[in-house]
Tab-separated table of C-alpha atoms in Angstrom:
chain	number	residue	atom	x	y	z
R	1	UNK	CA	90.217	57.590	66.457
R	2	UNK	CA	87.255	59.315	66.998
R	3	UNK	CA	88.206	61.231	70.004
R	4	UNK	CA	91.900	61.018	70.194
R	5	UNK	CA	94.278	63.809	69.933
R	6	UNK	CA	92.153	66.714	70.604
R	7	UNK	CA	91.560	65.461	74.055
R	8	UNK	CA	93.343	62.499	75.205
R	9	UNK	CA	96.851	63.721	74.219
R	10	UNK	CA	96.538	67.203	75.699
R	11	UNK	CA	95.328	65.472	78.666
R	12	UNK	CA	98.956	63.801	78.837
R	13	UNK	CA	100.213	67.137	78.872
R	14	UNK	CA	98.134	68.299	81.728
R	15	UNK	CA	99.506	65.547	83.669
R	16	UNK	CA	102.804	65.472	82.938
R	17	UNK	CA	103.230	69.203	83.348
R	18	UNK	CA	102.930	68.689	87.438
R	19	UNK	CA	106.032	68.737	89.407
R	20	UNK	CA	106.004	66.805	92.693
R	21	UNK	CA	108.478	69.458	94.100
R	22	UNK	CA	107.234	73.005	92.372
R	23	UNK	CA	103.937	72.187	91.908
R	24	UNK	CA	102.128	73.220	88.250
R	25	UNK	CA	104.513	75.197	86.147
R	26	UNK	CA	102.858	77.090	83.235
R	27	UNK	CA	103.388	75.430	80.106
R	28	UNK	CA	103.114	76.786	76.352
R	29	UNK	CA	100.783	75.144	73.784
R	30	UNK	CA	101.959	72.620	71.699
R	31	UNK	CA	101.124	71.170	68.052
R	32	UNK	CA	98.833	67.713	68.096
R	33	UNK	CA	98.986	65.946	64.738
R	34	UNK	CA	96.579	63.306	63.777
R	35	UNK	CA	97.169	61.790	60.604
R	36	UNK	CA	96.691	58.827	58.318
R	37	UNK	CA	96.903	57.596	55.013
R	38	UNK	CA	95.126	54.396	53.793
R	39	UNK	CA	95.495	52.076	50.702
R	40	UNK	CA	93.321	53.854	47.900
R	41	UNK	CA	92.057	56.412	49.976
R	42	UNK	CA	92.897	60.323	50.676
R	43	UNK	CA	94.839	61.374	53.653
R	44	UNK	CA	93.053	62.927	56.354
R	45	UNK	CA	95.193	65.000	59.010
R	46	UNK	CA	93.575	66.610	62.028
R	47	UNK	CA	95.129	69.308	63.741
R	48	UNK	CA	94.778	70.748	67.271
R	49	UNK	CA	96.723	72.381	70.017
R	50	UNK	CA	97.419	70.919	73.553
R	51	UNK	CA	95.608	73.048	76.334
R	52	UNK	CA	98.557	74.843	78.287
R	53	UNK	CA	98.618	74.042	82.126
R	54	UNK	CA	98.572	77.309	84.104
R	55	UNK	CA	97.949	78.223	87.879
R	56	UNK	CA	95.284	80.456	86.637
R	57	UNK	CA	91.770	79.640	85.761
R	58	UNK	CA	91.028	78.481	82.170
R	59	UNK	CA	87.748	78.175	80.399
R	60	UNK	CA	87.524	74.831	79.289
R	61	UNK	CA	83.956	75.113	77.426
R	62	UNK	CA	84.796	76.012	74.414
R	63	UNK	CA	87.304	73.498	72.790
R	64	UNK	CA	87.026	74.798	69.356
R	65	UNK	CA	89.497	77.415	69.981
R	66	UNK	CA	91.906	74.584	70.208
R	67	UNK	CA	91.540	73.151	66.753
R	68	UNK	CA	94.162	74.830	64.064
R	69	UNK	CA	91.946	75.998	60.917
R	70	UNK	CA	94.915	77.814	58.680
R	71	UNK	CA	97.634	75.602	58.645
R	72	UNK	CA	100.047	74.760	55.752
R	73	UNK	CA	100.047	71.321	55.114
R	74	UNK	CA	101.905	69.432	52.646
R	75	UNK	CA	102.582	65.628	51.738
R	76	UNK	CA	104.846	64.291	49.180
R	77	UNK	CA	105.338	60.808	48.156
R	78	UNK	CA	108.886	61.576	46.554
R	79	UNK	CA	107.404	62.292	43.143
R	80	UNK	CA	104.312	64.200	43.483
R	81	UNK	CA	103.661	67.039	46.206
R	82	UNK	CA	100.287	68.361	47.366
R	83	UNK	CA	99.135	71.065	49.562
R	84	UNK	CA	95.919	69.699	51.690
R	85	UNK	CA	92.597	71.538	52.081
R	86	UNK	CA	91.181	72.456	55.199
R	87	UNK	CA	87.671	72.071	55.610
R	88	UNK	CA	84.961	71.360	58.137
R	89	UNK	CA	83.258	67.515	57.936
R	90	UNK	CA	81.035	66.575	60.579
R	91	UNK	CA	81.930	62.906	59.855
R	92	UNK	CA	84.833	63.623	61.798
R	93	UNK	CA	85.397	64.539	65.650
R	94	UNK	CA	86.785	67.457	65.859
R	95	UNK	CA	84.636	68.378	62.826
R	96	UNK	CA	87.628	70.130	60.961
R	97	UNK	CA	90.241	68.391	58.485
R	98	UNK	CA	92.705	68.595	55.997
R	99	UNK	CA	92.433	66.218	52.933
R	100	UNK	CA	92.867	66.345	49.177
R	101	UNK	CA	91.169	64.558	46.141
R	102	UNK	CA	94.595	64.645	44.544
R	103	UNK	CA	96.486	61.880	46.277
R	104	UNK	CA	95.317	58.553	46.903
R	105	UNK	CA	97.213	56.073	49.115
R	106	UNK	CA	99.211	53.215	47.427
R	107	UNK	CA	100.650	50.606	49.130
R	108	UNK	CA	104.172	50.247	49.367
R	109	UNK	CA	104.834	54.166	49.086
R	110	UNK	CA	106.349	56.354	51.769
R	111	UNK	CA	104.751	59.499	52.518
R	112	UNK	CA	106.239	62.711	54.260
R	113	UNK	CA	104.140	64.947	56.247
R	114	UNK	CA	104.774	68.456	56.912
R	115	UNK	CA	102.491	70.843	58.926
R	116	UNK	CA	103.298	74.788	59.444
R	117	UNK	CA	101.374	76.972	61.196
R	118	UNK	CA	102.669	80.061	62.999
R	119	UNK	CA	105.922	79.247	65.286
R	120	UNK	CA	104.718	75.292	64.824
R	121	UNK	CA	106.634	73.137	62.292
R	122	UNK	CA	106.639	69.239	62.323
R	123	UNK	CA	107.451	66.684	59.908
R	124	UNK	CA	106.852	63.019	60.054
R	125	UNK	CA	107.402	59.787	57.417
R	126	UNK	CA	105.201	56.676	57.066
R	127	UNK	CA	105.052	53.748	54.329
R	128	UNK	CA	101.477	51.959	53.324
R	129	UNK	CA	102.012	48.239	54.318
R	130	UNK	CA	100.517	45.397	52.335
R	131	UNK	CA	96.973	44.552	53.205
R	132	UNK	CA	96.294	41.768	55.461
R	133	UNK	CA	95.612	38.210	54.298
R	134	UNK	CA	92.115	38.587	55.692
R	135	UNK	CA	90.185	34.811	55.654
R	136	UNK	CA	87.092	36.054	57.320
R	137	UNK	CA	85.005	37.867	60.187
R	138	UNK	CA	82.974	35.570	62.728
R	139	UNK	CA	79.774	37.380	64.395
R	140	UNK	CA	79.019	35.037	67.349
R	141	UNK	CA	76.578	35.740	70.004
R	142	UNK	CA	77.501	35.632	73.523
R	143	UNK	CA	76.440	32.587	75.552
R	144	UNK	CA	73.275	33.298	77.580
R	145	UNK	CA	73.000	36.939	76.712
R	146	UNK	CA	70.652	37.453	73.904
R	147	UNK	CA	71.747	41.111	72.795
R	148	UNK	CA	75.247	41.199	72.642
R	149	UNK	CA	77.706	39.561	70.157
R	150	UNK	CA	81.092	39.445	69.339
R	151	UNK	CA	83.013	39.562	66.427
R	152	UNK	CA	86.281	37.616	65.496
R	153	UNK	CA	88.783	38.458	62.570
R	154	UNK	CA	90.132	35.585	60.903
R	155	UNK	CA	93.496	36.170	58.913
R	156	UNK	CA	96.828	34.762	57.956
R	157	UNK	CA	100.023	36.232	59.160
R	158	UNK	CA	103.194	35.563	56.605
R	159	UNK	CA	105.639	33.677	59.025
R	160	UNK	CA	108.600	34.996	56.123
R	161	UNK	CA	107.786	38.616	57.278
R	162	UNK	CA	107.779	41.218	60.526
R	163	UNK	CA	104.180	42.269	60.629
R	164	UNK	CA	102.170	44.582	62.869
R	165	UNK	CA	98.425	45.133	62.960
R	166	UNK	CA	95.908	47.289	64.226
R	167	UNK	CA	91.866	46.477	64.557
R	168	UNK	CA	89.445	49.644	64.546
R	169	UNK	CA	85.885	49.894	65.045
R	170	UNK	CA	83.058	52.017	64.166
R	171	UNK	CA	79.251	51.896	65.311
R	172	UNK	CA	76.414	53.510	63.493
R	173	UNK	CA	76.142	55.644	60.441
R	174	UNK	CA	76.433	59.191	61.763
R	175	UNK	CA	80.253	58.988	61.287
R	176	UNK	CA	82.749	57.478	58.769
R	177	UNK	CA	85.662	57.967	61.629
R	178	UNK	CA	86.932	54.580	63.069
R	179	UNK	CA	87.961	54.253	66.642
R	180	UNK	CA	91.240	52.057	67.900
R	181	UNK	CA	89.467	48.841	69.058
R	182	UNK	CA	89.954	48.007	72.844
R	183	UNK	CA	93.001	45.356	73.020
R	184	UNK	CA	93.422	45.736	69.029
R	185	UNK	CA	97.043	46.296	68.487
R	186	UNK	CA	98.820	42.745	67.242
R	187	UNK	CA	102.553	41.742	67.112
R	188	UNK	CA	102.934	38.857	65.260
R	189	UNK	CA	104.984	37.487	67.741
R	190	UNK	CA	102.341	36.514	69.932
R	191	UNK	CA	100.024	34.882	67.210
R	192	UNK	CA	99.939	31.813	64.943
R	193	UNK	CA	100.361	31.889	61.425
R	194	UNK	CA	96.689	31.491	61.197
R	195	UNK	CA	94.765	33.175	63.703
R	196	UNK	CA	91.778	34.247	65.206
R	197	UNK	CA	91.222	37.513	66.933
R	198	UNK	CA	88.524	38.932	68.826
R	199	UNK	CA	87.422	42.412	67.631
R	200	UNK	CA	86.270	44.341	70.989
R	201	UNK	CA	84.432	47.693	70.513
R	202	UNK	CA	86.583	50.813	71.156
R	203	UNK	CA	85.584	53.666	73.704
R	204	UNK	CA	83.503	56.449	72.533
R	205	UNK	CA	82.902	59.530	73.566
R	206	UNK	CA	79.221	59.774	72.584
R	207	UNK	CA	78.444	56.429	74.469
R	208	UNK	CA	77.184	56.849	78.457
R	209	UNK	CA	77.815	52.951	79.047
R	210	UNK	CA	80.756	51.423	77.515
R	211	UNK	CA	80.723	47.634	76.736
R	212	UNK	CA	83.596	45.578	74.648
R	213	UNK	CA	80.839	43.870	72.722
R	214	UNK	CA	78.122	44.692	70.295
R	215	UNK	CA	74.615	45.039	70.626
R	216	UNK	CA	71.630	43.774	68.578
R	217	UNK	CA	70.614	45.969	65.618
R	218	UNK	CA	74.097	47.657	65.725
R	219	UNK	CA	75.369	48.633	62.301
R	220	UNK	CA	79.084	47.793	62.711
R	221	UNK	CA	82.480	48.519	60.630
R	222	UNK	CA	85.440	46.836	61.436
R	223	UNK	CA	88.702	47.573	59.862
R	224	UNK	CA	92.172	45.427	59.922
R	225	UNK	CA	94.881	47.188	59.276
R	226	UNK	CA	98.784	46.412	59.124
R	227	UNK	CA	100.895	49.416	60.170
R	228	UNK	CA	104.418	50.133	60.722
R	229	UNK	CA	106.304	49.495	64.133
R	230	UNK	CA	105.727	53.112	64.528
R	231	UNK	CA	102.008	52.642	64.340
R	232	UNK	CA	101.832	49.673	66.546
R	233	UNK	CA	103.607	51.569	69.262
R	234	UNK	CA	101.232	54.640	69.343
R	235	UNK	CA	98.346	52.709	69.138
R	236	UNK	CA	99.576	49.796	71.996
R	237	UNK	CA	100.659	52.607	74.420
R	238	UNK	CA	97.332	54.576	73.713
R	239	UNK	CA	95.009	51.571	74.066
R	240	UNK	CA	96.919	50.546	76.882
R	241	UNK	CA	96.607	53.595	78.972
R	242	UNK	CA	93.070	53.997	77.912
R	243	UNK	CA	92.444	50.614	79.525
R	244	UNK	CA	94.018	51.544	82.734
R	245	UNK	CA	92.125	54.737	83.339
R	246	UNK	CA	88.571	54.784	84.531
R	247	UNK	CA	88.369	58.623	82.826
R	248	UNK	CA	88.148	59.046	79.117
R	249	UNK	CA	89.687	62.391	79.306
R	250	UNK	CA	92.529	61.661	82.068
R	251	UNK	CA	94.885	58.646	81.206
R	252	UNK	CA	97.758	57.162	82.969
R	253	UNK	CA	100.967	59.199	83.303
R	254	UNK	CA	102.699	57.281	80.576
R	255	UNK	CA	104.327	58.760	77.491
R	256	UNK	CA	102.698	57.896	74.036
R	257	UNK	CA	105.242	57.400	71.445
R	258	UNK	CA	105.179	59.376	68.440
R	259	UNK	CA	106.532	59.668	64.967
R	260	UNK	CA	106.010	63.223	64.534
R	261	UNK	CA	108.850	65.436	64.729
R	262	UNK	CA	107.902	69.110	66.062
R	263	UNK	CA	104.542	68.137	67.588
R	264	UNK	CA	102.611	65.300	69.646
R	265	UNK	CA	100.581	62.509	67.967
R	266	UNK	CA	100.832	60.514	64.755
R	267	UNK	CA	100.992	60.072	61.135
R	268	UNK	CA	100.379	56.499	59.825
R	269	UNK	CA	100.113	54.459	56.861
R	270	UNK	CA	97.255	51.905	56.961
R	271	UNK	CA	97.477	48.789	54.542
R	272	UNK	CA	93.803	47.911	55.409
R	273	UNK	CA	90.440	45.811	54.490
R	274	UNK	CA	87.283	46.940	56.136
R	275	UNK	CA	84.206	44.994	56.235
R	276	UNK	CA	80.179	46.322	57.531
R	277	UNK	CA	77.701	44.288	59.631
R	278	UNK	CA	74.182	44.261	60.900
R	279	UNK	CA	73.906	42.901	63.660
R	280	UNK	CA	70.600	41.466	63.720
R	281	UNK	CA	71.519	39.560	60.680
R	282	UNK	CA	73.464	37.204	62.822
R	283	UNK	CA	70.859	35.941	65.350
């Protein structure tokens, strides 16, 4: 999630605003919402604007102009209503979030999000599913490669329920923000009740050379989250777009499903378990 909405979603707008017959049409800026609430954790919402397409030259050197700093962001769980506080936080990118210490996510609860900023008004609803039944994470060295490792998530899927899962990864200690794992969207129709899934590293903007595997001495965090159908559809299409593109900023011309009304982006509930590794421990 480290590089998601502020950049990749506005490039979708840049591409889709083109017309084969008429060229580029001037577009107004749109609101982008990136938000989630996880079991036992405080909610996080990041707000940006899309970069409007124009036939005129546009400076792109200072992307902080597209971060929204003064919105009113409200969450209600049907009983309590909380207005989130905007603050700088270098643990996230972009480094400005809306959050609160007055509401933690609870499994099974439904949360409605409201965002108001000037002429932008957006709403979204999500539910936190139950946490997955994690059996273990395995760390294995790649055959014939001394410095590359893969991680496998072993978990049990309830055959009596319809479930969707999403894997996230984080490497290093500079940020607490997870990135959607490459090929990490899972529909339980394609897995066994007792399954083993390879966890591939997510794409990050701060790495020059991408590898889906992990290297010796890496500090790695892995999150296995059960998500709603809307969350699955979002991340599945997002990661597919990313895998089909050779450019981190220019994805394919495919719409990313959104559960947000009045904006682009997502508002997801996560029932999640997390595990942390230091790869040198598994030589």
